[in-house]
Amino acid sequence: MTIMQKVLWFIASVGNFSAGYFYMHSQSAFSFFVLISTLIYSIIGIYDIFYSRHSLNRLYPVVAYLRYFLESYRVEIQQYFIANDTEERPFNREQRSLVYQRAKNVRDTIAFGTQRNLVEDNYLSLWHSLAPTIVKETSKRVIIGGSNCQQPYSASYLNISAMSFGSLSSNAIEALNLGAKKAGCYHNTGEGAASPYHLKHGGDIVWQLGTGLFGCRDEKGRFNPDTFEKTAKLPQIKMIEIKLSQGAKPGHGGVLPKAKITDEIANIRHISKDRDCISPAVNPECTSPKDLLTFIEQLRSLSGGKPVGFKLCIGNPAEFLSICKAMLETGITPDFITVDGAEGGTGAAPVEFTNRLGLICLEGISIVNNALVGVGLRDRIKIIASGKTASSFDLLEKIAAGADVVNAARTMMMAIGCIQSRHCNTNLCPTGVATQDPARGKAIDIASKSDRVKNFHSNTLSSFFELVGSMGLDDPAKLIPQMIKRRSPYGMQMSMGSLVTPLSLNALIEPSLSDVELDESWQHWWHTSSAEQFYVDDVFILKAPEFHQERARKVN
């Protein structure tokens, strides 16, 4: 027997007898408490040994519950007592504190120097200029909308990323949308449809059509153009985004656990309450690159000419080039492409998908930007970056990598009270943000939390524009990848992406006119891609960029 099993039998026999004897002779409250304690301990322990399904309870009766109790608070214990300011994931204490300080409009400076290791491998930094300047007011917005767009939209450099009603509580959605209105940015609905809470306060909306087509689906789950047109023409809806995949779970449909599906959500999405809502992995209207572009054209027409784009996480680059080929063949281009990173967040996803699939945001942006340049379409399409943005540097690095504007989700949640408890998929969010429990959700004061969204947005942008100015630039559009410096394993700094030669204009469609020989990886991806289907065999042997450069030197 284990020690705790021996303790149980000792208490159940000698302990109960002694406690009973003590009570019979003293009749005090203390002796009664001792007797009740030993009896309860004995009952629980005997149940654990003979009836419990858990090995721990059978081997360590009663005290095993102490482990379960401590384990339920493991994340909080790690956050508050163990981890330092820079080692937690996905957002460390330093990043969370910065968001909270800027959201509350309190001091966000630090003292005594950085806690970061400035010479660690891959550390990113900037070179400042001795001629700092001020960013022009006319350069603080970005126009989204191509030649076929009749209602272009002027976007902020920082916006609220996709978060649906269902994943988030109604009060959280309202606070975010009212915050977007006060901040002058847009608010992406997420795939759960443009709910009444997204529309209540008049903040600019990007309506996301997920693979479940919530908000514009018929009884069979297919696209309903009449329902779509009615919502898409609302003045508050500024842009339409088709979701192909999501960074935190590419290749997997959205998941809304059954515990979070209320009658209202079931009605809005046209889904059942008796099981988890799992969206299909593939959008039924976008089964090929040409189908995607045809759908974009249809949505643009039905919405009255509003900007329409799509969102994806980059996997095999050849599959994105398939979309580029379809653009060239059909003449149809999206107004924007949202690039989600594998480091992005979600309310619920399989561990393997979150940890192992997809490219990180900076890699995805680089591929999309280079591909669009290589086919001569970059000037017609805006790139929106989405994936882990807490500071103005996070914003800047994505713009420098090739994005035009940036979306943030989890830090906007932090602005309204999220504490990174990571209970989003349980309906037990302790702050009322990611839950459908009305008792928890009502804890969010919409007016005050919307002010925090506005504060975080304006303070982060103010820092961003000052950071751009410190580099001697008066326009964020002048940022380029070379301006981001990465610490090499040899201790020296190198420009981000310096080992990968960027594509020149039209290099993919007219390689003979390019000044630089097309890299063999781009050659393979381009030749294997097809406008007729997304899937491309992943057979190219991807080597470190140094090998490609060595090969190029030998050829020359």
Coordinates of C-alpha atoms in Angstrom, one line a residue:
M1 CA 0.0 0.0 0.0
T2 CA 1.0 3.6 -0.5
I3 CA 1.6 5.8 2.5
M4 CA -1.7 7.7 1.9
Q5 CA -3.6 4.4 1.7
K6 CA -2.1 3.4 5.1
V7 CA -3.0 6.9 6.4
L8 CA -6.6 6.4 5.3
W9 CA -7.0 3.0 7.0
F10 CA -5.4 4.4 10.1
I11 CA -7.9 7.3 10.2
A12 CA -10.8 5.1 9.2
S13 CA -10.1 2.8 12.1
V14 CA -8.1 4.3 15.0
G15 CA -8.9 7.9 14.0
N16 CA -12.6 7.4 14.0
F17 CA -12.6 5.4 17.2
S18 CA -10.4 8.0 19.0
A19 CA -12.5 10.9 17.7
G20 CA -15.8 9.2 18.8
Y21 CA -14.4 8.4 22.2
F22 CA -13.2 12.0 22.5
Y23 CA -16.6 13.4 21.6
M24 CA -18.5 11.1 23.9
H25 CA -16.5 12.3 26.9
S26 CA -16.2 16.0 26.1
Q27 CA -19.3 16.9 24.1
S28 CA -17.5 20.1 22.8
A29 CA -17.7 21.8 19.5
F30 CA -14.1 21.0 18.8
S31 CA -14.5 17.3 19.4
F32 CA -17.6 17.3 17.2
F33 CA -15.5 19.0 14.4
V34 CA -12.8 16.4 14.8
L35 CA -15.2 13.5 14.6
I36 CA -17.0 14.9 11.5
S37 CA -13.6 15.5 9.8
T38 CA -12.4 12.0 10.3
L39 CA -15.7 10.5 9.1
I40 CA -15.7 12.7 6.0
Y41 CA -12.1 11.8 5.3
S42 CA -12.9 8.1 5.7
I43 CA -15.9 8.2 3.4
I44 CA -14.2 10.1 0.7
G45 CA -11.1 7.9 1.0
I46 CA -13.0 4.6 0.8
Y47 CA -14.9 5.9 -2.2
D48 CA -11.6 6.8 -3.9
I49 CA -10.1 3.4 -3.3
F50 CA -13.0 1.3 -4.4
Y51 CA -15.0 3.4 -6.9
S52 CA -12.9 6.2 -8.4
R53 CA -11.9 5.9 -12.1
H54 CA -8.7 7.8 -11.5
S55 CA -5.5 5.9 -10.5
L56 CA -4.2 8.9 -8.5
N57 CA -7.4 8.8 -6.3
R58 CA -7.0 5.0 -5.8
L59 CA -3.3 5.3 -4.8
Y60 CA -3.5 8.6 -2.9
P61 CA -7.0 8.8 -1.6
V62 CA -8.3 12.3 -0.6
V63 CA -5.0 14.1 -1.0
A64 CA -5.2 13.6 -4.8
Y65 CA -7.8 16.3 -4.9
L66 CA -5.2 18.8 -3.7
R67 CA -3.3 18.1 -6.9
Y68 CA -6.4 18.7 -9.0
F69 CA -7.1 21.9 -7.2
L70 CA -3.5 23.2 -7.7
E71 CA -3.5 22.1 -11.3
S72 CA -6.7 24.1 -12.0
Y73 CA -4.8 27.2 -11.1
R74 CA -1.5 26.2 -12.7
V75 CA -1.6 29.0 -15.4
E76 CA -2.3 31.7 -12.8
I77 CA 0.4 30.4 -10.5
Q78 CA 2.9 30.4 -13.4
Q79 CA 1.9 33.9 -14.3
Y80 CA 1.9 35.5 -10.9
F81 CA 4.7 33.7 -9.0
I82 CA 7.1 31.9 -11.3
A83 CA 7.6 33.4 -14.8
N84 CA 9.7 36.5 -15.3
D85 CA 8.6 39.5 -17.4
T86 CA 9.9 38.1 -20.7
E87 CA 9.5 34.3 -20.8
E88 CA 5.7 33.6 -21.0
R89 CA 3.8 32.6 -24.1
P90 CA 1.9 33.6 -26.1
F91 CA 2.2 37.1 -24.5
N92 CA 4.7 37.7 -21.7
R93 CA 4.2 39.9 -18.7
E94 CA 6.1 42.8 -20.4
Q95 CA 3.8 42.7 -23.4
R96 CA 0.6 42.4 -21.3
S97 CA 1.6 45.2 -19.0
L98 CA 2.3 47.4 -22.0
V99 CA -1.2 46.8 -23.3
Y100 CA -2.9 47.4 -20.0
Q101 CA -0.9 50.6 -19.4
R102 CA -1.7 52.0 -22.8
A103 CA -5.4 51.0 -22.5
K104 CA -5.7 52.7 -19.1
N105 CA -3.7 55.8 -20.4
V106 CA -1.1 55.5 -17.6
R107 CA 2.6 55.6 -17.7
D108 CA 4.1 53.0 -20.1
T109 CA 7.8 53.7 -19.7
I110 CA 10.4 51.4 -18.1
A111 CA 13.4 52.2 -15.9
F112 CA 16.9 51.0 -15.5
G113 CA 17.3 49.5 -19.0
T114 CA 16.0 46.6 -21.1
Q115 CA 15.5 43.1 -19.7
R116 CA 15.9 41.7 -23.2
N117 CA 19.1 40.0 -24.4
L118 CA 20.0 42.3 -27.3
V119 CA 22.6 39.9 -28.8
E120 CA 20.5 36.7 -28.8
D121 CA 20.0 34.9 -32.1
N122 CA 17.3 36.4 -34.3
Y123 CA 16.7 39.4 -32.1
L124 CA 15.0 42.1 -34.2
S125 CA 15.8 45.8 -33.9
L126 CA 16.0 49.0 -35.9
W127 CA 18.6 51.6 -36.9
H128 CA 17.6 55.1 -35.9
S129 CA 18.5 58.2 -37.8
L130 CA 20.3 61.3 -36.6
A131 CA 17.6 63.3 -38.5
P132 CA 14.4 62.1 -36.9
T133 CA 11.2 63.6 -38.4
I134 CA 7.5 63.7 -38.0
V135 CA 5.1 61.5 -39.9
K136 CA 2.8 63.5 -42.2
E137 CA -0.9 63.6 -41.2
T138 CA -1.8 62.7 -44.8
S139 CA 0.2 59.4 -44.4
K140 CA -1.6 58.1 -41.4
R141 CA -4.4 56.3 -43.3
V142 CA -4.4 53.7 -46.0
I143 CA -6.9 53.6 -48.9
I144 CA -8.2 50.0 -49.6
G145 CA -10.0 49.4 -52.8
G146 CA -8.8 48.5 -56.4
S147 CA -10.0 49.8 -59.7
N148 CA -13.2 47.7 -59.6
C149 CA -14.1 49.0 -56.2
Q150 CA -16.8 51.7 -56.1
Q151 CA -16.6 52.4 -52.3
P152 CA -12.9 52.4 -51.3
Y153 CA -12.3 52.5 -47.5
S154 CA -9.8 54.7 -45.6
A155 CA -8.3 52.3 -43.0
S156 CA -6.2 52.9 -39.9
Y157 CA -2.8 51.3 -39.6
L158 CA -4.1 49.3 -36.6
N159 CA -7.5 47.6 -36.5
I160 CA -9.5 45.1 -34.5
S161 CA -9.0 41.6 -35.9
A162 CA -11.6 38.9 -36.4
M163 CA -13.5 37.9 -33.2
S164 CA -17.0 36.6 -33.4
F165 CA -20.1 36.8 -31.2
G166 CA -20.1 33.3 -29.8
S167 CA -16.4 33.2 -29.1
L168 CA -16.8 36.5 -27.3
S169 CA -19.6 37.7 -25.1
S170 CA -22.1 40.3 -26.3
N171 CA -20.7 43.0 -23.9
A172 CA -17.2 42.3 -25.2
I173 CA -18.3 42.7 -28.8
E174 CA -20.1 45.9 -28.0
A175 CA -17.1 47.3 -26.2
L176 CA -14.8 46.5 -29.1
N177 CA -17.1 48.0 -31.7
L178 CA -17.8 51.2 -29.7
G179 CA -14.0 51.4 -29.1
A180 CA -13.5 51.1 -32.9
K181 CA -15.9 53.9 -33.5
K182 CA -14.1 56.1 -31.0
A183 CA -10.6 55.1 -32.3
G184 CA -11.4 55.5 -36.0
C185 CA -10.5 51.9 -37.0
Y186 CA -12.5 49.0 -38.3
H187 CA -13.8 46.0 -36.4
N188 CA -13.7 42.5 -38.1
T189 CA -16.8 40.4 -37.2
G190 CA -15.1 37.1 -37.2
E191 CA -16.8 34.2 -38.9
G192 CA -19.9 34.2 -36.6
A193 CA -21.8 36.8 -38.7
A194 CA -22.5 40.5 -38.3
S195 CA -24.4 40.2 -35.1
P196 CA -26.6 42.9 -33.6
Y197 CA -23.9 43.6 -31.1
H198 CA -21.4 44.3 -33.9
L199 CA -23.8 46.8 -35.5
K200 CA -25.3 48.4 -32.4
H201 CA -22.8 51.3 -31.9
G202 CA -21.9 52.2 -35.4
G203 CA -18.2 51.3 -35.6
D204 CA -16.8 50.5 -39.0
I205 CA -17.3 46.8 -39.8
V206 CA -15.4 44.3 -41.9
W207 CA -17.8 41.4 -42.4
Q208 CA -16.0 38.1 -42.5
L209 CA -17.6 35.2 -44.4
G210 CA -16.2 32.0 -42.8
T211 CA -16.4 28.6 -44.3
G212 CA -19.7 28.1 -42.5
L213 CA -21.1 31.2 -44.3
F214 CA -22.9 32.3 -41.1
G215 CA -25.2 35.2 -41.6
C216 CA -25.7 34.5 -45.3
R217 CA -26.4 30.8 -45.6
D218 CA -29.5 28.9 -46.6
E219 CA -30.9 25.8 -44.8
K220 CA -28.4 23.6 -46.6
G221 CA -25.4 25.7 -45.5
R222 CA -24.9 27.2 -49.0
F223 CA -24.5 30.8 -49.9
N224 CA -27.7 32.9 -49.9
P225 CA -27.2 36.0 -52.1
D226 CA -30.3 37.7 -51.0
T227 CA -29.5 37.5 -47.3
F228 CA -25.9 38.6 -48.1
E229 CA -26.9 41.6 -50.1
K230 CA -29.3 42.8 -47.4
T231 CA -26.5 42.9 -44.8
A232 CA -23.6 43.9 -47.0
K233 CA -25.3 47.1 -48.1
L234 CA -25.6 48.4 -44.6
P235 CA -23.6 51.6 -44.3
Q236 CA -21.7 50.3 -41.3
I237 CA -20.3 47.4 -43.4
K238 CA -17.2 48.8 -45.0
M239 CA -15.5 45.7 -46.4
I240 CA -16.1 42.0 -47.0
E241 CA -13.5 39.3 -46.1
I242 CA -13.7 35.7 -47.2
K243 CA -12.0 33.4 -44.8
L244 CA -10.1 30.5 -46.4
S245 CA -8.0 29.6 -43.4
Q246 CA -6.9 30.8 -40.0
G247 CA -3.4 31.1 -38.6
A248 CA -4.0 29.2 -35.3
K249 CA -5.7 26.3 -37.1
P250 CA -5.1 26.3 -40.8
G251 CA -6.8 23.4 -42.6
H252 CA -9.3 23.1 -39.8
G253 CA -12.8 24.8 -39.6
G254 CA -13.8 27.2 -36.9
V255 CA -14.9 25.6 -33.6
L256 CA -17.6 27.0 -31.2
P257 CA -18.0 24.6 -28.3
K258 CA -21.6 23.5 -27.5
A259 CA -21.3 25.1 -24.0
K260 CA -21.1 28.5 -25.7
I261 CA -24.0 28.1 -28.1
T262 CA -27.0 30.0 -26.8
D263 CA -30.5 30.2 -28.4
E264 CA -29.5 33.7 -29.8
I265 CA -26.2 32.4 -31.3
A266 CA -28.0 29.4 -32.8
N267 CA -30.5 31.7 -34.4
I268 CA -27.9 34.2 -35.8
R269 CA -25.8 31.4 -37.3
H270 CA -28.6 29.0 -38.2
I271 CA -27.0 26.1 -36.4
S272 CA -28.0 23.5 -33.8
K273 CA -27.5 23.9 -30.1
D274 CA -27.0 20.2 -29.3
R275 CA -23.5 19.8 -30.6
D276 CA -20.2 21.8 -31.2
C277 CA -20.4 24.1 -34.1
I278 CA -17.5 23.0 -36.4
S279 CA -17.3 24.9 -39.7
P280 CA -16.0 22.9 -42.7
A281 CA -12.3 23.2 -43.5
V282 CA -13.1 24.4 -47.1
N283 CA -15.4 27.2 -48.1
P284 CA -18.0 25.6 -50.3
E285 CA -18.1 28.6 -52.6
C286 CA -14.3 28.6 -53.1
T287 CA -13.1 25.1 -54.0
S288 CA -10.6 26.4 -56.6
P289 CA -8.7 29.6 -57.2
K290 CA -11.0 30.6 -60.1
D291 CA -14.1 29.9 -57.9
L292 CA -12.6 32.1 -55.2
L293 CA -12.2 35.0 -57.6
T294 CA -15.6 34.5 -59.1
F295 CA -17.1 34.6 -55.6
I296 CA -15.1 37.8 -54.9
E297 CA -16.6 39.4 -58.0
Q298 CA -20.1 38.3 -57.0
L299 CA -19.7 39.7 -53.5
R300 CA -18.4 43.0 -54.8
S301 CA -21.4 43.4 -57.1
L302 CA -23.9 42.4 -54.4
S303 CA -22.4 44.7 -51.8
G304 CA -22.6 47.7 -54.1
G305 CA -18.9 47.9 -55.0
K306 CA -17.4 47.6 -51.5
P307 CA -13.8 46.3 -51.1
V308 CA -13.7 42.5 -51.0
G309 CA -10.8 40.3 -50.1
F310 CA -9.8 37.0 -48.5
K311 CA -7.9 35.8 -45.5
L312 CA -5.5 32.9 -45.3
C313 CA -2.5 31.5 -43.5
I314 CA 0.3 30.7 -46.0
G315 CA 1.4 27.1 -46.2
N316 CA 2.8 25.8 -49.5
P317 CA 3.7 29.0 -51.4
A318 CA 2.8 27.3 -54.7
E319 CA -0.8 27.2 -53.7
F320 CA -0.9 31.0 -53.2
L321 CA 0.8 31.3 -56.6
S322 CA -2.2 29.3 -58.0
I323 CA -4.4 32.1 -56.9
C324 CA -2.0 34.6 -58.5
K325 CA -2.3 32.6 -61.8
A326 CA -6.0 32.7 -61.5
M327 CA -5.9 36.5 -61.1
L328 CA -3.9 36.8 -64.3
E329 CA -6.1 34.5 -66.3
T330 CA -9.5 35.9 -65.1
G331 CA -8.5 39.6 -64.7
I332 CA -10.2 39.5 -61.3
T333 CA -8.3 40.7 -58.3
P334 CA -9.3 41.1 -54.6
D335 CA -9.0 44.5 -53.0
F336 CA -7.0 43.1 -50.1
I337 CA -5.5 39.9 -48.8
T338 CA -5.3 39.3 -45.1
V339 CA -2.3 37.2 -44.1
D340 CA -2.7 35.4 -40.8
G341 CA 0.3 34.0 -39.0
A342 CA 0.7 30.6 -37.3
E343 CA 1.3 32.5 -34.1
G344 CA -2.2 33.9 -34.2
G345 CA -4.8 33.2 -31.5
T346 CA -8.1 31.3 -31.4
G347 CA -10.7 30.3 -28.9
A348 CA -10.4 26.6 -29.7
A349 CA -8.1 24.5 -31.8
P350 CA -6.3 21.1 -31.8
V351 CA -2.9 21.4 -30.2
E352 CA -1.1 19.9 -33.3
F353 CA -2.7 22.4 -35.6
T354 CA -1.8 25.4 -33.4
N355 CA 1.8 24.2 -32.8
R356 CA 2.8 22.7 -36.1
L357 CA 0.9 24.1 -39.2
G358 CA 1.4 27.3 -41.2
L359 CA 4.0 30.0 -41.6
I360 CA 4.5 32.8 -39.1
C361 CA 3.1 36.2 -40.1
L362 CA 6.3 37.8 -41.2
E363 CA 7.1 34.8 -43.5
G364 CA 3.6 34.8 -44.9
I365 CA 3.7 38.5 -45.6
S366 CA 7.0 38.2 -47.4
I367 CA 5.8 35.4 -49.6
V368 CA 2.5 37.2 -50.5
N369 CA 4.2 40.5 -51.1
N370 CA 6.9 39.0 -53.3
A371 CA 4.4 36.9 -55.2
L372 CA 2.2 39.9 -56.0
V373 CA 5.3 41.9 -57.1
G374 CA 6.4 39.0 -59.2
V375 CA 3.1 38.9 -61.1
G376 CA 2.8 42.6 -61.4
L377 CA -0.3 43.0 -59.2
R378 CA 1.1 44.4 -56.0
D379 CA -0.1 48.0 -56.7
R380 CA -3.7 46.8 -57.1
I381 CA -4.0 44.8 -53.8
K382 CA -3.5 45.8 -50.2
I383 CA -2.0 43.4 -47.7
I384 CA -3.4 43.2 -44.2
A385 CA -1.2 41.5 -41.5
S386 CA -2.8 39.5 -38.6
G387 CA -0.8 37.8 -35.9
K388 CA 0.4 38.7 -32.4
T389 CA 0.6 42.5 -32.3
A390 CA 1.2 44.0 -28.8
S391 CA 3.6 46.9 -29.4
S392 CA 4.3 49.6 -32.0
F393 CA 7.4 47.6 -33.0
D394 CA 5.2 44.6 -33.7
L395 CA 3.1 46.8 -36.0
L396 CA 6.2 48.3 -37.6
E397 CA 7.9 45.0 -38.4
K398 CA 4.8 43.8 -40.3
I399 CA 4.5 47.0 -42.3
A400 CA 8.2 46.8 -43.2
A401 CA 7.9 43.1 -44.2
G402 CA 5.3 44.1 -46.8
A403 CA 1.9 44.7 -45.2
D404 CA -0.1 47.9 -45.6
V405 CA -2.2 47.7 -42.4
V406 CA -2.3 45.4 -39.4
N407 CA -5.1 43.7 -37.4
A408 CA -4.8 42.8 -33.7
A409 CA -7.2 40.5 -31.7
R410 CA -5.8 39.2 -28.4
T411 CA -4.3 42.5 -27.4
M412 CA -7.7 44.2 -28.1
M413 CA -9.2 41.6 -25.8
M414 CA -6.6 42.5 -23.2
A415 CA -7.6 46.1 -23.6
I416 CA -11.1 45.2 -22.4
G417 CA -9.9 43.0 -19.5
C418 CA -8.6 39.7 -20.8
I419 CA -5.9 38.3 -18.4
Q420 CA -4.6 35.5 -20.7
S421 CA -6.2 32.8 -18.4
R422 CA -6.5 30.6 -21.5
H423 CA -10.1 29.4 -20.6
C424 CA -11.6 30.7 -23.9
N425 CA -12.8 27.2 -24.9
T426 CA -14.5 26.3 -21.6
N427 CA -17.1 29.1 -21.3
L428 CA -15.4 29.9 -17.9
C429 CA -13.5 33.1 -18.8
P430 CA -12.8 34.8 -15.5
T431 CA -13.2 38.3 -17.0
G432 CA -16.4 37.9 -19.0
V433 CA -14.6 38.4 -22.4
A434 CA -14.6 34.9 -24.0
T435 CA -17.8 33.4 -22.6
Q436 CA -21.5 33.1 -23.1
D437 CA -22.2 33.0 -19.4
P438 CA -24.5 36.1 -18.8
A439 CA -23.3 36.4 -15.2
R440 CA -19.7 36.7 -16.3
G441 CA -20.3 38.7 -19.5
K442 CA -22.2 41.5 -17.8
A443 CA -19.1 42.3 -15.7
I444 CA -17.8 44.2 -18.7
D445 CA -18.7 47.8 -18.6
I446 CA -19.1 48.7 -22.3
A447 CA -18.5 52.5 -22.0
S448 CA -15.4 52.3 -19.9
K449 CA -13.9 49.3 -21.8
S450 CA -14.5 51.0 -25.2
D451 CA -12.4 53.9 -23.9
R452 CA -9.6 51.5 -23.2
V453 CA -9.8 50.1 -26.7
K454 CA -9.5 53.7 -28.0
N455 CA -6.6 54.5 -25.6
F456 CA -4.7 51.3 -26.6
H457 CA -5.2 52.0 -30.3
S458 CA -4.3 55.7 -30.2
N459 CA -1.3 55.2 -27.8
T460 CA 0.1 52.4 -29.9
L461 CA -0.3 54.3 -33.1
S462 CA 1.3 57.4 -31.5
S463 CA 4.3 55.3 -30.5
F464 CA 4.3 53.7 -34.0
F465 CA 4.4 57.0 -35.8
E466 CA 7.1 58.3 -33.4
L467 CA 9.2 55.1 -34.1
V468 CA 8.8 55.6 -37.8
G469 CA 9.9 59.2 -37.4
S470 CA 12.9 58.2 -35.4
M471 CA 14.1 56.3 -38.5
G472 CA 14.0 59.5 -40.5
L473 CA 10.8 58.6 -42.4
D474 CA 7.8 60.8 -42.8
D475 CA 5.6 58.0 -44.2
P476 CA 5.1 54.4 -42.9
A477 CA 4.7 53.3 -46.6
K478 CA 8.5 53.9 -47.0
L479 CA 9.3 51.1 -44.6
I480 CA 11.1 48.1 -46.4
P481 CA 12.4 44.8 -45.1
Q482 CA 16.0 45.9 -45.1
M483 CA 15.2 48.3 -42.3
I484 CA 14.5 45.5 -39.9
K485 CA 17.8 44.2 -38.5
R486 CA 18.1 40.6 -37.3
R487 CA 21.0 39.4 -35.0
S488 CA 22.8 36.5 -36.8
P489 CA 24.2 33.4 -35.1
Y490 CA 27.6 35.0 -35.6
G491 CA 26.8 37.9 -33.4
M492 CA 26.6 40.5 -36.2
Q493 CA 23.4 42.2 -37.5
M494 CA 21.9 41.5 -40.9
S495 CA 18.9 42.8 -42.7
M496 CA 15.7 40.8 -42.3
G497 CA 15.4 38.5 -45.3
S498 CA 18.9 39.4 -46.6
L499 CA 19.5 35.8 -47.5
V500 CA 16.4 35.7 -49.7
T501 CA 16.5 37.8 -52.9
P502 CA 13.2 39.7 -53.3
L503 CA 11.4 39.3 -56.6
S504 CA 11.6 42.1 -59.0
L505 CA 8.5 43.5 -60.8
N506 CA 6.9 40.8 -63.2
A507 CA 9.8 38.4 -62.4
L508 CA 7.5 35.4 -62.4
I509 CA 5.7 36.1 -65.6
E510 CA 8.7 37.6 -67.5
P511 CA 11.8 36.0 -65.9
S512 CA 14.0 36.8 -68.9
L513 CA 13.6 40.6 -68.3
S514 CA 14.6 40.4 -64.6
D515 CA 18.0 41.6 -63.6
V516 CA 18.3 38.8 -61.0
E517 CA 18.0 35.1 -61.8
L518 CA 14.8 33.7 -60.4
D519 CA 15.5 31.5 -57.3
E520 CA 14.9 27.8 -57.9
S521 CA 12.3 27.6 -55.2
W522 CA 10.2 30.3 -56.9
Q523 CA 10.7 28.6 -60.2
H524 CA 9.4 25.3 -58.9
W525 CA 6.5 26.9 -57.1
W526 CA 5.4 28.9 -60.1
H527 CA 5.7 26.1 -62.6
T528 CA 3.8 23.6 -60.4
S529 CA 0.9 26.0 -59.5
S530 CA -2.4 25.9 -61.4
A531 CA -5.3 28.3 -61.6
E532 CA -7.6 25.4 -61.7
Q533 CA -6.9 23.9 -58.2
F534 CA -5.4 24.9 -54.9
Y535 CA -3.5 21.7 -54.1
V536 CA 0.1 21.4 -55.3
D537 CA 2.4 18.5 -54.3
D538 CA 4.9 19.6 -51.7
V539 CA 7.9 17.9 -53.3
F540 CA 10.4 20.7 -53.6
I541 CA 13.4 20.1 -51.3
L542 CA 13.6 23.4 -49.3
K543 CA 17.2 24.3 -48.4
A544 CA 18.7 27.1 -46.3
P545 CA 19.0 30.3 -48.4
E546 CA 22.8 30.0 -48.2
F547 CA 22.7 26.9 -50.5
H548 CA 20.7 28.9 -53.1
Q549 CA 23.2 31.7 -53.0
E550 CA 26.1 29.4 -53.3
R551 CA 24.5 27.7 -56.3
A552 CA 23.9 31.1 -57.9
R553 CA 27.5 32.1 -57.5
K554 CA 28.7 28.9 -59.1
V555 CA 26.3 29.4 -62.1
N556 CA 27.6 33.0 -62.6

